[in-house]
Short mmCIF file of N, CA and C and ligand atoms in Angstrom, two decimals:
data_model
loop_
_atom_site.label_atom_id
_atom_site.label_comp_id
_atom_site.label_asym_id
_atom_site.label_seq_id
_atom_site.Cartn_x
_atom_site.Cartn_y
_atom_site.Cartn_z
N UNK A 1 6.08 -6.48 22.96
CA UNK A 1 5.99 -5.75 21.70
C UNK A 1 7.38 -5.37 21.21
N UNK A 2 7.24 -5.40 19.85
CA UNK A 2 8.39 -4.76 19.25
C UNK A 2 9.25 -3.39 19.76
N UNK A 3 10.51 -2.80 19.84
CA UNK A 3 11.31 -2.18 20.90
C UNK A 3 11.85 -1.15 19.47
N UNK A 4 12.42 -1.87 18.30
CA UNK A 4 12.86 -1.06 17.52
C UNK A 4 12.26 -1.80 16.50
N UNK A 5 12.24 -0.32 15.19
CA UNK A 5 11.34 -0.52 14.12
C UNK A 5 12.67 -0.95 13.20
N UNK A 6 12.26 -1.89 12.43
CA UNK A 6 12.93 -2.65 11.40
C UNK A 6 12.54 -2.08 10.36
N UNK A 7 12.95 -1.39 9.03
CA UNK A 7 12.81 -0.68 8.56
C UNK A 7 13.43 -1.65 7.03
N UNK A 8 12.98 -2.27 5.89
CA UNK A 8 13.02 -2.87 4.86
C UNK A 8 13.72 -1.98 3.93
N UNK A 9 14.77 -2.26 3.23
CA UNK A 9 15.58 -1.99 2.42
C UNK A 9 13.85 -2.37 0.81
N UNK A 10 14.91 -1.69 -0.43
CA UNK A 10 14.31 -2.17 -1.18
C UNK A 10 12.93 -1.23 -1.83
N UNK A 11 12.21 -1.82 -2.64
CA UNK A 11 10.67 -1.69 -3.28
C UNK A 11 9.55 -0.96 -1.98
N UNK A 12 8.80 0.47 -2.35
CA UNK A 12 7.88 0.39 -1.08
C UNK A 12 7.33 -0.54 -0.90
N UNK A 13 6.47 -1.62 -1.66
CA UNK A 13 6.09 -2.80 -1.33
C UNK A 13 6.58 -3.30 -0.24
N UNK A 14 8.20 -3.63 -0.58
CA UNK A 14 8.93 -4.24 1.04
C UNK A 14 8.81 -3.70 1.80
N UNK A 15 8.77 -2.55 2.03
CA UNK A 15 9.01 -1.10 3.12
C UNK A 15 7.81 -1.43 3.93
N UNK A 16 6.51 -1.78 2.73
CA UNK A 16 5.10 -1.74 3.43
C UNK A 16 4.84 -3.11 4.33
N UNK A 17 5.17 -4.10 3.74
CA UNK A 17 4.97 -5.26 3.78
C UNK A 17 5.78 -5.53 5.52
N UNK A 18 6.99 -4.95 5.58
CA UNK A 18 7.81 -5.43 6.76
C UNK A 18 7.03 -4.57 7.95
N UNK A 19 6.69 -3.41 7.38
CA UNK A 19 5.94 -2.34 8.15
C UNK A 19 4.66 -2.96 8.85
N UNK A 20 4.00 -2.96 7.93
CA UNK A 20 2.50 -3.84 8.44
C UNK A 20 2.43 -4.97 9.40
N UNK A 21 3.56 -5.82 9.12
CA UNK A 21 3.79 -7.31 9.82
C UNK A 21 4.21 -6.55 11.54
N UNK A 22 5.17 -5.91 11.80
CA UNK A 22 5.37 -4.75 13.15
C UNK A 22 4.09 -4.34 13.52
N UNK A 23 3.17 -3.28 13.01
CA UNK A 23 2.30 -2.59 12.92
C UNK A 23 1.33 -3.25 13.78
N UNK A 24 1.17 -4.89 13.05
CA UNK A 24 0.24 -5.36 13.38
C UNK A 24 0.57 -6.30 15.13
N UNK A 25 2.00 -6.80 15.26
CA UNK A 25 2.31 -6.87 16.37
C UNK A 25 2.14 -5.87 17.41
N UNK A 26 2.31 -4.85 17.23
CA UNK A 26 1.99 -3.75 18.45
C UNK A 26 0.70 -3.43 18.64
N UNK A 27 -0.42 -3.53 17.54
CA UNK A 27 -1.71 -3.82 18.41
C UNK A 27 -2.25 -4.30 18.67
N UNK A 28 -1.75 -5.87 18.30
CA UNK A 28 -2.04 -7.36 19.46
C UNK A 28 -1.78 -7.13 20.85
N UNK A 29 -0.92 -6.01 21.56
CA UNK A 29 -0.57 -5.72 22.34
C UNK A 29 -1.18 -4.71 23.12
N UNK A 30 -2.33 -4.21 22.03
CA UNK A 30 -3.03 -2.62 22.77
C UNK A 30 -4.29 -2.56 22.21
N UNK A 31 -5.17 -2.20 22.57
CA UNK A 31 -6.25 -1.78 22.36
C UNK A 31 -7.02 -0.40 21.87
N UNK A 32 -6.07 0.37 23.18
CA UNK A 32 -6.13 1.77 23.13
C UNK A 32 -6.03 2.66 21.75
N UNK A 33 -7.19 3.24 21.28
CA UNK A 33 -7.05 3.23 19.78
C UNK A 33 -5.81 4.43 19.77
N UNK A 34 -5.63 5.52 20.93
CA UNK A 34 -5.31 6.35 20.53
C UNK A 34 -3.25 6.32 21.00
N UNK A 35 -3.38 5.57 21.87
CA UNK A 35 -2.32 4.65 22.08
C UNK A 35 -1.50 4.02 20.30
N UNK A 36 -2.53 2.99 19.88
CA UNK A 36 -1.67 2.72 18.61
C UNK A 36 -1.60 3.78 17.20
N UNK A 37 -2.51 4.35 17.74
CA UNK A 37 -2.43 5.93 16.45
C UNK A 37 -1.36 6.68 16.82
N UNK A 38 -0.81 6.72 17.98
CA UNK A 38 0.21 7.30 18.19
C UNK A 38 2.04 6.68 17.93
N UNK A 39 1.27 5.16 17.69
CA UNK A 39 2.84 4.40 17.71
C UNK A 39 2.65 4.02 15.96
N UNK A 40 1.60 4.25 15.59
CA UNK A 40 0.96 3.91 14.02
C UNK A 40 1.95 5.35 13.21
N UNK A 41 1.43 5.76 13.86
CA UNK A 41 2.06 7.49 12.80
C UNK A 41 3.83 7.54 13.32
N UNK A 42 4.39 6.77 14.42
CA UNK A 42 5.79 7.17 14.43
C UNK A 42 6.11 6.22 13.34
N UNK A 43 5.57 4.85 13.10
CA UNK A 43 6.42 4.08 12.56
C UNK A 43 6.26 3.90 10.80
N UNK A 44 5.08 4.72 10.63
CA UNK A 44 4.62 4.82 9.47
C UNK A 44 5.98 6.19 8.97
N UNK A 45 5.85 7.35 9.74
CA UNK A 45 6.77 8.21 9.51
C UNK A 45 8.34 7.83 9.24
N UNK A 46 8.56 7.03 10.53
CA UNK A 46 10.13 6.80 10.57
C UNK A 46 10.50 6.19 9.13
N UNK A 47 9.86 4.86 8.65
CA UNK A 47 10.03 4.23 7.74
C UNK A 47 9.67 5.00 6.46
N UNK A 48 9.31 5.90 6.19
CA UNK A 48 9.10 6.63 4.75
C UNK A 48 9.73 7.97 4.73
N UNK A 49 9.96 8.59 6.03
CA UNK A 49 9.99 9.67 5.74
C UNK A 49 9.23 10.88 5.97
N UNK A 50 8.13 10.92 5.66
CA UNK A 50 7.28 11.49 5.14
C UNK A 50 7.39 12.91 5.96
N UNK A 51 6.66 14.51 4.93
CA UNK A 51 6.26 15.56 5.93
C UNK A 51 5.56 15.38 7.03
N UNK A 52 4.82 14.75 6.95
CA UNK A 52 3.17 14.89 8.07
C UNK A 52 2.72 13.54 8.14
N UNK A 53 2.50 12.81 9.33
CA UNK A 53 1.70 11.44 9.49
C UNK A 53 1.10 11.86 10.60
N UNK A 54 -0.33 11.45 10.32
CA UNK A 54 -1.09 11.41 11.36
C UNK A 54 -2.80 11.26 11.50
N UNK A 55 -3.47 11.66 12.37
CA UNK A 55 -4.79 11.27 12.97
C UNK A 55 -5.38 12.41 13.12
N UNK A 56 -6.48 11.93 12.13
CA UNK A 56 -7.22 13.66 12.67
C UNK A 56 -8.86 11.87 12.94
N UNK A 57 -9.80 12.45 14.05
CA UNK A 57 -10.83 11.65 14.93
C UNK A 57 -12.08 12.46 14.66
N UNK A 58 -13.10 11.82 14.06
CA UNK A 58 -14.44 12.44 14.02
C UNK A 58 -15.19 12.50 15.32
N UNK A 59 -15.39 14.00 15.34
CA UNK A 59 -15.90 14.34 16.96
C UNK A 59 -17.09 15.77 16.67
N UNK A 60 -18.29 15.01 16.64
CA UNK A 60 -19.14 15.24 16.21
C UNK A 60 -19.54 16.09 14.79
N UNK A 61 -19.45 17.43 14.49
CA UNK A 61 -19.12 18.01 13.02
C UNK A 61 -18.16 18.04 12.68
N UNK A 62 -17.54 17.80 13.39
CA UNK A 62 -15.40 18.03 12.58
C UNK A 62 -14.71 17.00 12.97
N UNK A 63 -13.67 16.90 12.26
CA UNK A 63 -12.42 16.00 12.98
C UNK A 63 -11.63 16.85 14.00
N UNK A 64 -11.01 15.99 15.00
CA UNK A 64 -10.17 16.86 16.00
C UNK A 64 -8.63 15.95 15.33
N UNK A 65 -7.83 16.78 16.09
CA UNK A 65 -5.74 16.64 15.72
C UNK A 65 -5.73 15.32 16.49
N UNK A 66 -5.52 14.23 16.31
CA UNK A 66 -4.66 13.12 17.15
C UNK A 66 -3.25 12.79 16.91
N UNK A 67 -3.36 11.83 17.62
CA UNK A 67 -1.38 11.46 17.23
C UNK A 67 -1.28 12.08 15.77
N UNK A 68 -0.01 12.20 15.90
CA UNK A 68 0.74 12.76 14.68
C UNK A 68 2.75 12.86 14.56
N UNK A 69 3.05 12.96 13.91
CA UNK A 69 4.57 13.14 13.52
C UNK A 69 4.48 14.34 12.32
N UNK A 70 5.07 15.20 12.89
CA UNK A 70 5.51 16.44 11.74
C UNK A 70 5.05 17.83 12.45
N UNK A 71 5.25 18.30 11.70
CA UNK A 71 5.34 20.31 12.43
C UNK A 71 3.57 20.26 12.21
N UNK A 72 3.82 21.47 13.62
CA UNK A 72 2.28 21.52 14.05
C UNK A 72 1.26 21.54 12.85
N UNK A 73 0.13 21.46 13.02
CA UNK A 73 -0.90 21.27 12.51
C UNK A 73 -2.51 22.02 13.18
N UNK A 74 -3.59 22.08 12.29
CA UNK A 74 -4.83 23.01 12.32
C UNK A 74 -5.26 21.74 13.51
N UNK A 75 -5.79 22.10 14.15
CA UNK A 75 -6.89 21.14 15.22
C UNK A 75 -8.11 20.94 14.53
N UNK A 76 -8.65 21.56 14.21
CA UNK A 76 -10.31 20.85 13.33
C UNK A 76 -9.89 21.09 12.72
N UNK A 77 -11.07 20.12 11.73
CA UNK A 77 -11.50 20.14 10.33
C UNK A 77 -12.72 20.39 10.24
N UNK A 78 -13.58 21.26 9.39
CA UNK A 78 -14.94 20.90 9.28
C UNK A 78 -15.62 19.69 8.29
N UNK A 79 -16.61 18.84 8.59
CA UNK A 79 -17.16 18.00 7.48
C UNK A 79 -17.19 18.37 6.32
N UNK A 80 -16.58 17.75 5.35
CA UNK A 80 -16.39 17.87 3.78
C UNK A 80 -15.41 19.60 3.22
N UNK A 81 -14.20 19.24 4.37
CA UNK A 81 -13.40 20.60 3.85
C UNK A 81 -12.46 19.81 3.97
N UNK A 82 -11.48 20.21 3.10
CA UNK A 82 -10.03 20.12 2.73
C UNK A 82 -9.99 18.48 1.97
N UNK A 83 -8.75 17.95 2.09
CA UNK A 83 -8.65 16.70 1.73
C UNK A 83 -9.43 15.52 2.76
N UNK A 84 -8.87 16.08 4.38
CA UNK A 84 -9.58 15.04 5.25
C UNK A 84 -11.00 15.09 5.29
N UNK A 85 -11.48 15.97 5.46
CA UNK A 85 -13.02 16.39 5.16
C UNK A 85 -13.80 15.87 4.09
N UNK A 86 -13.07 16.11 3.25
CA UNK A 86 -13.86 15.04 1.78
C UNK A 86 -13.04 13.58 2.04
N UNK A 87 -12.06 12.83 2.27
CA UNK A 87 -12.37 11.68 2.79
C UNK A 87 -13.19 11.30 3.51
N UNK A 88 -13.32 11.83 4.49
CA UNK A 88 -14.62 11.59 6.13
C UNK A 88 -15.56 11.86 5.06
N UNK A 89 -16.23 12.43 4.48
CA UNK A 89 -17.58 12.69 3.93
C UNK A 89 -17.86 11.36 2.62
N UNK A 90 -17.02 11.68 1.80
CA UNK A 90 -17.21 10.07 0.72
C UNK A 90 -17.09 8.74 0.97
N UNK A 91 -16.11 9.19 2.26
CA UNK A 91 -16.09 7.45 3.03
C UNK A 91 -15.14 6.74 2.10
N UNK A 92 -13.97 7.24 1.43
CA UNK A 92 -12.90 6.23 0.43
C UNK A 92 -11.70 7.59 0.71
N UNK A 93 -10.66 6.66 0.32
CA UNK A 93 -9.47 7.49 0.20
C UNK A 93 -9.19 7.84 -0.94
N UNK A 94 -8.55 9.58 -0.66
CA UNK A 94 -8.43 10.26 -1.34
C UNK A 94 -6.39 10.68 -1.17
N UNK A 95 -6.58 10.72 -2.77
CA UNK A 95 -4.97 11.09 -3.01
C UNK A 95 -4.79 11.87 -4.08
N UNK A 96 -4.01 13.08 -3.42
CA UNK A 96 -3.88 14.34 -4.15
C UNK A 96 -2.37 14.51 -4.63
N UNK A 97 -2.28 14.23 -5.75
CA UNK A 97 -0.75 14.28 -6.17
C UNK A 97 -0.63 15.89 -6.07
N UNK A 98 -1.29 16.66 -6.38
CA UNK A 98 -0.59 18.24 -6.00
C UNK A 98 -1.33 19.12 -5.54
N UNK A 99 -1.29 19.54 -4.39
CA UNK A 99 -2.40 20.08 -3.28
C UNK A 99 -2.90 21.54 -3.74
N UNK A 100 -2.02 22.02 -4.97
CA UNK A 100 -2.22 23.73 -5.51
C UNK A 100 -3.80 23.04 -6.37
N UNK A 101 -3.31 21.83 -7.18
CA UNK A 101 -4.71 21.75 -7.79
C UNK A 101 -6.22 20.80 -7.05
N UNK A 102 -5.69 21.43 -6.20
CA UNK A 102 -7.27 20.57 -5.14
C UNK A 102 -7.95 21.77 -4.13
N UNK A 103 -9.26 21.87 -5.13
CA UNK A 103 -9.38 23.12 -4.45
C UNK A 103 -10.16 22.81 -2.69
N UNK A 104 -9.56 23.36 -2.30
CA UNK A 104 -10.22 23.45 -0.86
C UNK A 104 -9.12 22.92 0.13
N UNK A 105 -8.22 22.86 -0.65
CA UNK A 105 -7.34 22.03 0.50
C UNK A 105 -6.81 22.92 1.64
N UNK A 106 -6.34 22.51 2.94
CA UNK A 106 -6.19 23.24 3.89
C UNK A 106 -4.47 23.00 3.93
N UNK A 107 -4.01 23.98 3.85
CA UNK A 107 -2.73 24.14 3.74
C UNK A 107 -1.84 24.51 5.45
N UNK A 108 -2.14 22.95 5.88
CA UNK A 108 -1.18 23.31 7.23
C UNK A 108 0.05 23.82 7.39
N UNK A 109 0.73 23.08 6.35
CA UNK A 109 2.04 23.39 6.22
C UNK A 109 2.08 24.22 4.62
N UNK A 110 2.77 24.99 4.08
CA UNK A 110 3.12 25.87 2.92
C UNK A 110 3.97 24.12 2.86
N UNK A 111 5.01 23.75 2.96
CA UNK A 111 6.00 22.64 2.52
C UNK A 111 5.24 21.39 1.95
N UNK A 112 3.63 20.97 2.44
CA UNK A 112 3.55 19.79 1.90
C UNK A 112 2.89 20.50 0.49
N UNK A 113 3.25 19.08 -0.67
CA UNK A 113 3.45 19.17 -2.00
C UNK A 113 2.22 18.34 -2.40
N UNK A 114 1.54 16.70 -1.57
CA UNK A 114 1.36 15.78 -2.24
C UNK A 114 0.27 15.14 -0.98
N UNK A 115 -0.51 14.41 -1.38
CA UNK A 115 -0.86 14.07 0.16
C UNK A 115 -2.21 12.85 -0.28
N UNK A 116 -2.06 11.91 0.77
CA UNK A 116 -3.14 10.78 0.92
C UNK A 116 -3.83 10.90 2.66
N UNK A 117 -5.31 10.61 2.12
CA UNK A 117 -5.88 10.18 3.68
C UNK A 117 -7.07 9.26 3.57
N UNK A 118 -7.07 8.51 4.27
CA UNK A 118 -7.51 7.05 4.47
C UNK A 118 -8.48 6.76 5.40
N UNK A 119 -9.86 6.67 5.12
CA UNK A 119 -10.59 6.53 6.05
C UNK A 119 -10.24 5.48 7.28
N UNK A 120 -10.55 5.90 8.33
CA UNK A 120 -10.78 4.68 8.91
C UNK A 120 -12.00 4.18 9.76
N UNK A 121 -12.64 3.37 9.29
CA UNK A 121 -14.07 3.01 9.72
C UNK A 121 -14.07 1.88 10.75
N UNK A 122 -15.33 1.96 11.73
CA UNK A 122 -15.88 1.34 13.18
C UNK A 122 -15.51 0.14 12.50
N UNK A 123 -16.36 -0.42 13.43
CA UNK A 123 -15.99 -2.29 13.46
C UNK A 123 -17.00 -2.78 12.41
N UNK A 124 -18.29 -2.73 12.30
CA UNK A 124 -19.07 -2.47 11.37
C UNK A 124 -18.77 -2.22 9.76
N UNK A 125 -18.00 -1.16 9.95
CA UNK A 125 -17.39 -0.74 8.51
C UNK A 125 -18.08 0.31 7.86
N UNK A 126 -19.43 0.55 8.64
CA UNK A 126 -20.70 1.59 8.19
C UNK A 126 -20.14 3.06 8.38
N UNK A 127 -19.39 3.64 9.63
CA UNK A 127 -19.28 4.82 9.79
C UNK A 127 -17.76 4.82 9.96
N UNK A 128 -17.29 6.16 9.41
CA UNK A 128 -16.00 6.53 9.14
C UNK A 128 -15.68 7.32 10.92
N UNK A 129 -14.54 7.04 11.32
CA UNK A 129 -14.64 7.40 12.76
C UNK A 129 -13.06 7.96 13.11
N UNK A 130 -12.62 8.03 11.64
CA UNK A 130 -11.12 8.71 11.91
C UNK A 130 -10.64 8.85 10.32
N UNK A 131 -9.38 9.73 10.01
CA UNK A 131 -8.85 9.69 9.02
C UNK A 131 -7.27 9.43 9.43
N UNK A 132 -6.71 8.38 8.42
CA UNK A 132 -4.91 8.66 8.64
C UNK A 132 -4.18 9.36 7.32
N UNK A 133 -4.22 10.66 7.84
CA UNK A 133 -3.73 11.83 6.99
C UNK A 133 -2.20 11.98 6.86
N UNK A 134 -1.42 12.03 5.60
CA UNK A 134 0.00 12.22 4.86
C UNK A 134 0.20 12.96 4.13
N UNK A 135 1.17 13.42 4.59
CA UNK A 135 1.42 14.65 3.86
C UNK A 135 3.28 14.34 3.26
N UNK A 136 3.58 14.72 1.81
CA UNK A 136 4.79 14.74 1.16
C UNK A 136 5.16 16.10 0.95
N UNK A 137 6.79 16.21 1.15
CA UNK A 137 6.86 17.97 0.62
C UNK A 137 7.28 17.59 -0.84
N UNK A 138 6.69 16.06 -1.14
CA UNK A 138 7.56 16.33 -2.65
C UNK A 138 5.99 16.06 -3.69
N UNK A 139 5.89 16.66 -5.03
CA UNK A 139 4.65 16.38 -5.26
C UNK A 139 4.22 14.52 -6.13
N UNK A 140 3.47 14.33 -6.14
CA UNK A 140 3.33 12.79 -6.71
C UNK A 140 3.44 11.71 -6.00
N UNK A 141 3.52 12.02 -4.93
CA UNK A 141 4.71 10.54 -4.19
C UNK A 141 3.47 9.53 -3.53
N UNK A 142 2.09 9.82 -3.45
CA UNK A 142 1.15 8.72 -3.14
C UNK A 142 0.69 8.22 -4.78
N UNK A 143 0.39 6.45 -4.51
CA UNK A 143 0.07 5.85 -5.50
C UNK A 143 -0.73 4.28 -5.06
N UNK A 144 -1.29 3.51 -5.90
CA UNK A 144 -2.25 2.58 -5.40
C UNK A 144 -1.78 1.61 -4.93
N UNK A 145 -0.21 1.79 -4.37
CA UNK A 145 0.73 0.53 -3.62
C UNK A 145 0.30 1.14 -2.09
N UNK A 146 0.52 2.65 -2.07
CA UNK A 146 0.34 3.45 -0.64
C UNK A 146 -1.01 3.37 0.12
N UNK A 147 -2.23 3.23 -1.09
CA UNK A 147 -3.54 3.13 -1.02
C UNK A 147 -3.74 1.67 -0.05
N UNK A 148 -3.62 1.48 -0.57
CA UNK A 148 -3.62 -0.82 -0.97
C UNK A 148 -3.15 -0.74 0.71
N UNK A 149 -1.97 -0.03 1.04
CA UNK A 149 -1.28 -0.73 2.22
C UNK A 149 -2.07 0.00 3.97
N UNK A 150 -2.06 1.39 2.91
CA UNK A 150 -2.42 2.31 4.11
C UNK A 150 -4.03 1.82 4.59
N UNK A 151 -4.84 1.02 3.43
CA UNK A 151 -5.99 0.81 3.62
C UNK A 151 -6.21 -0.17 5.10
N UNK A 152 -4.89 -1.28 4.47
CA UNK A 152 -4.68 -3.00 5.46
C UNK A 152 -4.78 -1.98 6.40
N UNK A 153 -4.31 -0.95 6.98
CA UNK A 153 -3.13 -0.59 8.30
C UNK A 153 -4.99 -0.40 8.78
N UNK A 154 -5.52 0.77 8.44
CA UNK A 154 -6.41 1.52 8.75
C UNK A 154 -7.65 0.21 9.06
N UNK A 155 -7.62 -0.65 8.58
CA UNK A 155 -8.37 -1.62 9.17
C UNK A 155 -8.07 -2.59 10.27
N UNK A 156 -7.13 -2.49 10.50
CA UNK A 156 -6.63 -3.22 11.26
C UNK A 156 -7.40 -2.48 12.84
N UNK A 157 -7.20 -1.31 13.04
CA UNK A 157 -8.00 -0.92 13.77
C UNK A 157 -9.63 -1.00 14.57
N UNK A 158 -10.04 -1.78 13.53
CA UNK A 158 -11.50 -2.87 14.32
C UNK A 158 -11.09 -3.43 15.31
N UNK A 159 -9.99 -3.81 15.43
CA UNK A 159 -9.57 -4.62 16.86
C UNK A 159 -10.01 -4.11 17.91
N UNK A 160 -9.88 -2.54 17.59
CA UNK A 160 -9.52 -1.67 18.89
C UNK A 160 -11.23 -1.26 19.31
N UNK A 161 -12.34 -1.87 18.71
CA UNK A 161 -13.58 -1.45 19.19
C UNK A 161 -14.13 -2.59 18.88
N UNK A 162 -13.53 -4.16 19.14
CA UNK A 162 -14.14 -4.76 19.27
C UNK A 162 -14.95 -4.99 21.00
N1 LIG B 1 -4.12 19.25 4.24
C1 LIG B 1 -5.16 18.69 5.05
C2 LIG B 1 -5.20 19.30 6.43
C3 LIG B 1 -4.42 18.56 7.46
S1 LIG B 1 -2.76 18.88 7.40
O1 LIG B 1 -2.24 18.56 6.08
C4 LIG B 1 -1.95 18.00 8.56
C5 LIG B 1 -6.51 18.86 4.37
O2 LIG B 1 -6.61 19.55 3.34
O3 LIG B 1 -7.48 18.29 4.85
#
């Protein structure tokens, strides 16, 4: 497996594109879902930046905290609260260009501004069985290039319950 992350100059497109092609090498290599959620959120982070990357896991009424990159964070979620909560519940990703106007949002950090989370569904595709939650301290910064890519990533994960 890949040793160091190559990180694309340029358009997020490139950023995403070089990202994904890595991404997807390291879990040809693993199975372990919680294993590549953990190497998923460093390299997603390293390469953007970002406040907050990470894994929140549906475990029975709530999501629980998984891998992650960024200052601590709430351990649950309840079904259909905050941003991850209404992703897990509608089953599509949701992107909040400014978290003051989304009501219900759970404010881990006071610093994040902006934020996307991305279902990620079984092998099937029927049940949602994780979210990959982002957080920006700047506001606006998710858009349908971040959607589009974060979607590939989050599927890619069928591997791991085949
Ligand atoms: N803001 C999220 C909670 C998780 S933290 O941002 C890491 C939400 O409203 O669901």
């Amino acid at each position: 497996m890949a040793e160091n992350l190559v990180i694309s100059e340029g358009s997020k497109s490139n950023k995403y594109s070089v990202l994904y092609d890595q991404i997807i090498r390291v879990m040809e290599g693993e199975d372990d879902m919680i294993a590549n959620m953990a190497n998923i959120s460093s390299m997603i982070h390293q390469t953007f930046g970002f406040w907050w990357t990470g894994f929140y896991r549906v475990d029975g009424e709530s999501l629980v905290l998984g891998p992650f990159q960024g200052p601590l964070a709430c351990s649950r979620i309840r079904y259909g609260r905050g941003v991850c909560g209404t992703a897990w519940k509608e089953a599509r990703t949701v992107i909040v260009p400014d978290v003051d106007r989304f009501p219900g949002h759970i404010a881990c950090s006071s610093a994040s501004r902006s934020e996307i989370v991305v279902p990620v569904f079984d092998h099937d595709g029927g049940n949602v069985i994780a979210v990959m939650d982002i957080d920006s301290d700047m506001p606006d910064t998710f858009d349908e290039t971040d959607k589009e890519w974060l979607e590939k990533i989050a599927a890619a994960f069928r591997k791991c319950q085949e």
